[in-house]
C-alpha cells in the first residue's frame, strides 16, 4: 500500500451553498470531482495530522463509493483516526453528537438532505468543525478557494474498506473504527428526555405515535429509540429502512411528501403524534390528530414548554430563529424575558450563539429545530421533545397549539417555492426588487401599507463577522396584525434557481385563529406575486411547492 499523488485540474463550481456542496450524482462521479473537493477540505485543515475525524452519510446512492474514496484520501493526508458509522450510515445530528463526544477535529457528512437520491438524483458533502456544527462561512470560503487552485490530490492505493462489522482496522498509519450508528446518539437522547415517563405512556397505550422514516437515515434511530427503548408498538415506525433511492420518493418531511402519514393523521385512526424526518435526519415535521404544526410554531411551542423536559428544566438562556422563520418564538422570548436572535438561513449561523451559551433552542421554518445538545438541527430530538411534552401535559397536540395561540396570538405562515426557474431571471427579480425597495416604502396595496423594505445583513454578535444579501424583507402594517413578506434564493438546489417567498401575519384575535393559512394570507400571497412580478420574471403563475 502506497501513497499516490494524482495530478488534477480545478473545477470552478465547488462553492459550498447553504449546507455543503450539493450536485447531481453524475457531477460527483466525474473523474477527480469528489477528490478535488475533499483535498480542498484537507488543504484547509492544515492541522489534521494525527487527528480524529468522523464520517458517515444518509445511505443514499454513491454513499459507499464516496466513503471509500474519502477514507483513502484521509489516510494519505495524515489523518490519525476515522470514526465511521456502520454500513457508512450516520445521521447529520449523530455526526454532530459523535464529533463532540469524542472531541474529534471535525467530520464529513455525505448527504443531499431532503433532495432525492439515486443515479440520476443528488449527492452532497459537508464539512463540520470541532464544535460539531457546519463549517462557518470563513472556512467554506477557504475550501472554495483551495478548490479553485488545486493541482493535485493525495490518495492511498488500497482495496475497499470493510464498513459492515464493528471494530478497528488500519489503512497505512491511519486507524479506522467502525462504530454503532445509533448508540451514542440514543444515549444523548436518554440524558435529555424523561424516557421512563414516555415509555410508560407508550407501553400503556396512553400515548401513541407514528413516525415516518421516509426510507432514509432516521429509520434505524427511530426503531432503536421509539420502538426498542421506549416500547412503542412495532409498526409505530414506518418506512424505517434506509434505501439508496429512498424508495423513489423525496425524503422531505412535509404534507406533500409524507402522504401516507398525513392521510393517517387526518383520519379517525390517527395516533396522538405523527412525525417524519428527512434524508439525513436533521428535519422534522410534527402532526397531531387532525392538525399540522408549522415548524415556526413548533419552535415557539417547544420554547414555551421547555421546562417540562428534564434536559431544559433550568430554563432557556435565549432562543434564535433564521430570518424567514415566523416571529412566533419572538413573542415567547419576550414573555420569558430572554434574548431572541434573528440569523441568516442555514444552521451554521447558530453555532457561535450556541457555543457562547447565549441560546439554548433554535430553529428554522424549513422543518429544522434543535438545541445546544448538538450543533445541527435534529429531527428525532424534536419528535422526542414533543413526545415528552405530551406525556407530561396529557393533552392533545391540537389543544396545546390552540392554547399557545390564545396566549401569544397566531402567526399565520406559509412558504411558496418556485422551483427550477431560470437562474438569471430569478437573480434579476431579486435585484429589481432590491432596487425598487425604497420607492415601495409608504405605498398602499389594498388594506396594507409597506412599512419597510430591506436586504437582510447579519453581524454575528460573537465574532462580528458580517453576512450580506441574506434575503429581502418587506414589512407591512394595516388590516390584521403586523405582517411580512420575505424573498430569497435557495442555496441548496441543484437545478436552475429556486425562489422562496415567505409570508406571515400575526393574528391576535382567537376568534380568527381557526382559518386555513392560505386563505388567511390570501391578500398577502397575491401581493407577494405582484410586488416582485413573479409571473413576468419566471413565467410561473403559481408556486411549485407550498409548505
Ligand atoms: C434550505 C432551508 C434552510 C436549511 C437548508 C439545509 O436552504 O431553507 O433553512 O438550513 O435547506 O437544510 P435553502 O438555501 O435551499 O433555502 V437540509 O435538511 O437540506 O441540510
Ligand atoms: Co436535512
Coordinates of C-alpha atoms in Angstrom, one line a residue, residues 31-414:
X31 CA -13.1 11.9 -12.7
X32 CA -11.4 13.8 -9.8
X33 CA -14.6 15.8 -8.9
X34 CA -15.2 14.5 -5.4
X35 CA -11.4 14.0 -4.8
X36 CA -10.7 17.7 -5.6
X37 CA -13.3 18.9 -3.1
X38 CA -12.1 16.5 -0.4
X39 CA -8.5 17.6 -1.0
X40 CA -9.6 21.2 -0.7
X41 CA -11.1 20.3 2.7
X42 CA -7.8 18.7 3.8
X43 CA -5.8 21.7 2.5
X44 CA -8.0 24.0 4.6
X45 CA -7.4 21.8 7.7
X46 CA -3.7 22.2 7.7
X47 CA -3.7 20.6 11.2
X48 CA -5.3 17.2 10.5
X49 CA -2.1 15.3 11.2
X50 CA -2.8 12.5 13.7
X51 CA -6.3 13.9 14.4
X52 CA -9.7 12.2 14.6
X53 CA -12.4 12.8 12.1
X54 CA -15.9 11.4 11.9
X55 CA -17.6 10.3 8.7
X56 CA -21.0 8.9 7.7
X57 CA -23.8 9.6 5.4
X58 CA -27.5 9.1 4.8
X59 CA -27.1 5.9 2.8
X60 CA -28.1 7.4 -0.5
X61 CA -26.7 6.2 -3.8
X62 CA -22.9 6.8 -4.0
X63 CA -22.5 6.8 -0.2
X64 CA -20.2 3.8 0.0
X65 CA -18.1 4.7 -3.1
X66 CA -17.6 8.2 -1.7
X67 CA -16.7 6.9 1.7
X68 CA -14.0 4.6 0.3
X69 CA -12.6 7.5 -1.7
X70 CA -12.5 9.8 1.3
X71 CA -11.1 7.2 3.7
X72 CA -8.1 6.5 1.3
X73 CA -7.5 10.2 0.9
X74 CA -7.7 10.8 4.7
X75 CA -5.0 8.1 5.2
X76 CA -2.8 9.7 2.5
X77 CA -3.3 13.2 4.2
X78 CA -2.1 12.0 7.5
X79 CA -5.4 11.8 9.5
X80 CA -4.8 9.7 12.6
X81 CA -8.2 8.1 13.1
X82 CA -11.5 8.0 11.3
X83 CA -14.7 7.1 13.2
X84 CA -17.1 5.7 10.6
X85 CA -20.8 4.8 11.0
X86 CA -21.6 1.1 10.5
X87 CA -22.6 0.5 6.8
X88 CA -21.5 4.0 6.2
X89 CA -24.6 5.3 7.9
X90 CA -24.7 8.3 10.3
X91 CA -27.5 10.9 10.6
X92 CA -26.4 14.5 10.5
X93 CA -27.2 15.1 14.2
X94 CA -25.5 11.9 15.1
X95 CA -22.3 13.1 13.3
X96 CA -22.5 16.3 15.4
X97 CA -23.0 14.3 18.6
X98 CA -20.1 12.0 17.9
X99 CA -17.7 14.8 16.9
X100 CA -18.5 16.5 20.3
X101 CA -18.4 13.3 22.4
X102 CA -15.0 12.0 21.1
X103 CA -13.5 15.5 20.7
X104 CA -12.8 15.0 17.0
X105 CA -11.3 17.7 14.9
X106 CA -14.4 17.6 12.7
X107 CA -16.5 15.4 10.5
X108 CA -17.7 14.8 7.0
X109 CA -21.4 14.3 6.3
X110 CA -22.4 12.7 3.0
X111 CA -25.9 13.8 2.2
X112 CA -28.0 16.0 0.0
X113 CA -30.6 16.1 2.8
X114 CA -34.1 16.0 1.5
X115 CA -33.1 16.1 -2.2
X116 CA -34.0 12.8 -3.9
X117 CA -31.3 10.1 -4.2
X118 CA -30.3 7.6 -7.0
X119 CA -28.0 7.6 -10.0
X120 CA -30.0 10.5 -11.6
X121 CA -30.6 12.4 -8.4
X122 CA -28.5 14.3 -5.9
X123 CA -25.4 13.8 -3.7
X124 CA -23.7 16.1 -1.3
X125 CA -20.8 16.6 1.1
X126 CA -20.4 18.9 4.0
X127 CA -17.6 19.6 6.5
X128 CA -18.4 20.1 10.2
X129 CA -15.9 21.6 12.6
X130 CA -14.9 20.6 16.1
X131 CA -18.0 22.1 17.9
X132 CA -20.0 19.5 15.8
X133 CA -21.6 22.2 13.6
X134 CA -21.4 23.1 9.9
X135 CA -18.2 24.9 9.0
X136 CA -18.7 28.7 9.2
X137 CA -18.6 30.8 6.0
X138 CA -15.0 31.7 6.7
X139 CA -14.0 28.1 6.3
X140 CA -16.3 27.1 3.5
X141 CA -14.9 30.1 1.6
X142 CA -11.3 28.8 2.2
X143 CA -12.4 25.4 0.9
X144 CA -13.8 27.0 -2.2
X145 CA -10.6 29.0 -2.8
X146 CA -8.5 25.8 -2.4
X147 CA -10.8 24.1 -4.9
X148 CA -10.1 26.8 -7.5
X149 CA -6.3 26.4 -7.2
X150 CA -6.0 22.7 -6.8
X151 CA -3.4 20.9 -8.9
X152 CA -3.0 17.6 -7.2
X153 CA -4.6 15.4 -4.5
X154 CA -3.3 12.6 -2.3
X155 CA -4.7 9.1 -2.1
X156 CA -3.8 5.7 -0.9
X157 CA -3.5 2.6 -3.1
X158 CA -5.7 0.2 -1.2
X159 CA -8.6 -2.2 -1.6
X160 CA -12.1 -1.3 -0.4
X161 CA -12.6 -0.8 3.3
X162 CA -14.9 -3.1 5.3
X163 CA -17.7 -1.0 6.7
X164 CA -20.2 -3.6 7.9
X165 CA -18.5 -5.1 11.0
X166 CA -18.0 -3.0 14.1
X167 CA -14.3 -2.6 15.2
X168 CA -10.9 -1.4 14.3
X169 CA -8.8 -1.8 11.2
X170 CA -5.9 0.2 9.7
X171 CA -5.2 1.9 6.4
X172 CA -1.5 2.7 6.4
X173 CA -0.8 4.6 9.6
X174 CA -4.5 5.6 9.9
X175 CA -6.9 3.8 12.2
X176 CA -10.4 3.2 11.0
X177 CA -13.1 2.5 13.7
X178 CA -16.5 1.3 12.5
X179 CA -18.9 2.5 15.2
X180 CA -22.5 1.7 16.0
X181 CA -24.5 4.4 14.1
X182 CA -27.2 4.8 16.8
X183 CA -25.7 4.1 20.3
X184 CA -24.0 7.5 21.1
X185 CA -26.9 9.5 19.8
X186 CA -29.5 7.3 21.7
X187 CA -27.5 7.8 24.9
X188 CA -27.6 11.5 24.5
X189 CA -31.4 11.5 24.0
X190 CA -31.7 9.5 27.2
X191 CA -29.9 12.2 29.1
X192 CA -32.3 14.9 27.8
X193 CA -35.7 13.4 28.0
X194 CA -37.8 11.6 30.6
X195 CA -37.6 8.2 29.0
X196 CA -39.3 6.5 31.9
X197 CA -42.4 8.6 31.7
X198 CA -42.6 8.5 27.9
X199 CA -42.1 4.7 28.0
X200 CA -44.9 4.2 30.5
X201 CA -47.3 6.3 28.4
X202 CA -46.3 4.5 25.2
X203 CA -46.4 1.0 26.7
X204 CA -49.8 1.5 28.4
X205 CA -51.3 2.9 25.2
X206 CA -52.0 6.3 26.9
X207 CA -49.9 7.8 24.1
X208 CA -49.4 6.6 20.5
X209 CA -47.1 7.7 17.8
X210 CA -46.5 7.1 14.1
X211 CA -43.0 8.0 12.8
X212 CA -42.3 8.1 9.0
X213 CA -38.6 7.5 8.3
X214 CA -39.2 8.2 4.6
X215 CA -36.8 5.3 3.7
X216 CA -34.0 7.5 4.8
X217 CA -31.4 7.6 7.6
X218 CA -33.6 8.0 10.7
X219 CA -35.2 4.6 10.3
X220 CA -32.5 2.8 12.4
X221 CA -32.5 5.6 15.0
X222 CA -36.3 5.6 15.3
X223 CA -36.5 1.8 15.5
X224 CA -33.9 1.7 18.3
X225 CA -35.2 4.7 20.3
X226 CA -39.0 4.7 19.8
X227 CA -39.7 1.0 19.5
X228 CA -36.9 -0.7 21.3
X229 CA -36.0 1.7 24.2
X230 CA -39.4 3.4 24.6
X231 CA -41.6 0.4 23.8
X232 CA -43.8 2.0 21.2
X233 CA -45.5 -1.0 19.5
X234 CA -43.9 -2.5 16.4
X235 CA -45.2 -0.7 13.3
X236 CA -45.0 2.7 15.0
X237 CA -42.1 3.4 12.7
X238 CA -43.0 3.2 9.0
X239 CA -40.6 3.3 6.0
X240 CA -37.8 2.7 8.5
X241 CA -35.1 1.1 6.3
X242 CA -32.6 3.5 4.6
X243 CA -32.7 2.8 0.8
X244 CA -30.2 4.3 -1.7
X245 CA -33.0 5.9 -3.7
X246 CA -35.4 6.5 -0.7
X247 CA -37.9 4.3 -2.4
X248 CA -38.1 6.7 -5.3
X249 CA -39.6 9.4 -3.1
X250 CA -38.4 12.8 -1.9
X251 CA -37.2 12.3 1.7
X252 CA -38.7 15.7 2.5
X253 CA -40.9 15.8 5.6
X254 CA -43.9 17.9 4.5
X255 CA -47.5 17.2 3.8
X256 CA -46.8 16.7 0.1
X257 CA -44.1 14.0 0.5
X258 CA -45.3 12.2 3.6
X259 CA -48.7 11.4 2.2
X260 CA -49.4 8.1 4.0
X261 CA -48.7 9.7 7.3
X262 CA -50.7 12.8 6.5
X263 CA -53.7 10.7 5.5
X264 CA -53.5 8.7 8.7
X265 CA -53.3 11.9 10.9
X266 CA -56.4 13.3 9.3
X267 CA -58.3 10.0 9.7
X268 CA -60.3 8.6 12.6
X269 CA -57.4 6.2 13.3
X270 CA -54.8 8.9 14.0
X271 CA -52.4 8.3 16.8
X272 CA -51.6 11.2 19.2
X273 CA -48.5 12.3 17.5
X274 CA -47.4 11.9 13.9
X275 CA -43.9 12.8 12.8
X276 CA -41.4 12.5 9.9
X277 CA -37.8 13.2 9.3
X278 CA -35.7 13.9 6.1
X279 CA -33.0 12.2 4.2
X280 CA -30.2 12.9 6.7
X281 CA -32.3 13.1 9.9
X282 CA -32.0 16.7 10.7
X283 CA -35.5 17.9 9.8
X284 CA -38.8 17.1 11.5
X285 CA -42.5 17.5 10.7
X286 CA -45.0 17.4 13.6
X287 CA -48.6 16.5 13.3
X288 CA -51.4 15.9 15.8
X289 CA -54.8 14.3 15.3
X290 CA -56.4 16.5 12.6
X291 CA -53.7 19.1 12.9
X292 CA -50.4 20.1 11.3
X293 CA -47.9 22.2 13.3
X294 CA -46.0 24.8 11.3
X295 CA -42.3 24.4 12.1
X296 CA -42.1 28.1 13.2
X297 CA -45.0 27.3 15.7
X298 CA -43.3 24.2 16.8
X299 CA -40.2 26.1 17.8
X300 CA -42.3 28.6 19.7
X301 CA -44.2 25.8 21.5
X302 CA -41.1 23.9 22.4
X303 CA -39.6 27.1 23.9
X304 CA -42.8 27.8 25.9
X305 CA -42.9 24.3 27.3
X306 CA -39.2 23.6 27.6
X307 CA -39.1 23.5 31.4
X308 CA -41.4 20.4 31.3
X309 CA -38.5 18.4 29.8
X310 CA -35.7 17.3 32.2
X311 CA -32.8 18.5 29.9
X312 CA -34.3 22.0 29.8
X313 CA -35.8 22.2 33.3
X314 CA -33.4 25.0 34.2
X315 CA -35.0 27.3 31.6
X316 CA -33.6 28.7 28.4
X317 CA -30.6 31.1 28.0
X318 CA -32.1 32.5 24.9
X319 CA -33.5 31.5 21.5
X320 CA -32.7 32.1 17.8
X321 CA -34.5 31.7 14.5
X322 CA -33.5 32.1 10.9
X323 CA -34.7 35.3 9.4
X324 CA -37.5 33.9 7.3
X325 CA -38.9 31.8 10.2
X326 CA -42.1 33.3 11.6
X327 CA -41.8 35.5 14.6
X328 CA -43.9 33.3 16.9
X329 CA -40.9 32.4 19.0
X330 CA -40.0 36.1 19.5
X331 CA -43.2 36.5 21.5
X332 CA -42.4 33.6 23.7
X333 CA -38.9 35.0 24.3
X334 CA -40.4 38.3 25.2
X335 CA -42.7 36.7 27.8
X336 CA -39.8 34.7 29.2
X337 CA -37.6 37.7 29.3
X338 CA -34.8 36.1 27.3
X339 CA -32.9 37.1 24.2
X340 CA -34.1 36.2 20.7
X341 CA -31.7 36.4 17.7
X342 CA -32.5 36.6 14.0
X343 CA -29.9 34.9 11.9
X344 CA -29.5 34.2 8.2
X345 CA -30.8 30.9 6.7
X346 CA -28.6 27.9 7.4
X347 CA -27.6 26.1 10.6
X348 CA -24.0 27.4 10.6
X349 CA -25.2 30.8 11.8
X350 CA -26.4 29.3 15.1
X351 CA -23.1 27.8 16.1
X352 CA -21.4 30.8 17.7
X353 CA -24.5 31.7 19.7
X354 CA -24.8 28.1 21.0
X355 CA -21.1 27.9 21.8
X356 CA -21.2 31.2 23.7
X357 CA -24.2 29.9 25.8
X358 CA -26.4 32.8 24.5
X359 CA -29.1 30.5 23.2
X360 CA -30.5 27.1 24.2
X361 CA -33.1 26.5 21.4
X362 CA -33.1 27.5 17.8
X363 CA -34.9 26.7 14.6
X364 CA -35.8 27.4 11.0
X365 CA -39.1 27.4 9.1
X366 CA -37.7 24.7 6.9
X367 CA -38.6 21.9 9.4
X368 CA -35.4 22.4 11.5
X369 CA -35.3 22.6 15.2
X370 CA -32.6 21.8 17.8
X371 CA -30.8 22.9 20.9
X372 CA -27.4 23.2 22.4
X373 CA -27.1 19.4 22.8
X374 CA -25.5 19.2 19.3
X375 CA -24.6 21.8 16.6
X376 CA -27.0 20.6 13.9
X377 CA -30.7 20.6 13.6
X378 CA -32.1 17.4 14.9
X379 CA -35.2 15.7 13.7
X380 CA -35.7 12.9 16.2
X381 CA -34.8 15.1 19.1
X382 CA -37.7 17.4 18.1
X383 CA -40.1 14.4 18.0
X384 CA -38.9 13.2 21.4
X385 CA -39.3 16.8 22.8
X386 CA -43.0 16.8 21.6
X387 CA -43.5 13.2 23.0
X388 CA -42.1 14.3 26.3
X389 CA -44.4 17.4 26.5
X390 CA -47.4 15.2 25.5
X391 CA -46.5 12.7 28.2
X392 CA -46.4 15.4 30.9
X393 CA -49.3 17.6 29.8
X394 CA -51.6 14.7 28.8
X395 CA -53.4 17.0 26.3
X396 CA -53.7 16.7 22.6
X397 CA -51.3 18.4 20.2
X398 CA -54.3 20.4 18.9
X399 CA -55.2 21.6 22.4
X400 CA -51.7 22.6 23.1
X401 CA -51.3 24.6 19.9
X402 CA -54.7 26.3 20.3
X403 CA -53.8 27.3 23.9
X404 CA -50.5 28.6 22.6
X405 CA -52.2 30.8 20.0
X406 CA -54.7 32.0 22.6
X407 CA -51.8 33.2 24.7
X408 CA -49.5 34.6 22.1
X409 CA -51.7 35.2 19.1
X410 CA -51.2 33.1 15.9
X411 CA -48.6 33.8 13.3
X412 CA -50.2 32.7 10.1
X413 CA -47.4 31.5 7.9
X414 CA -46.7 29.9 4.6

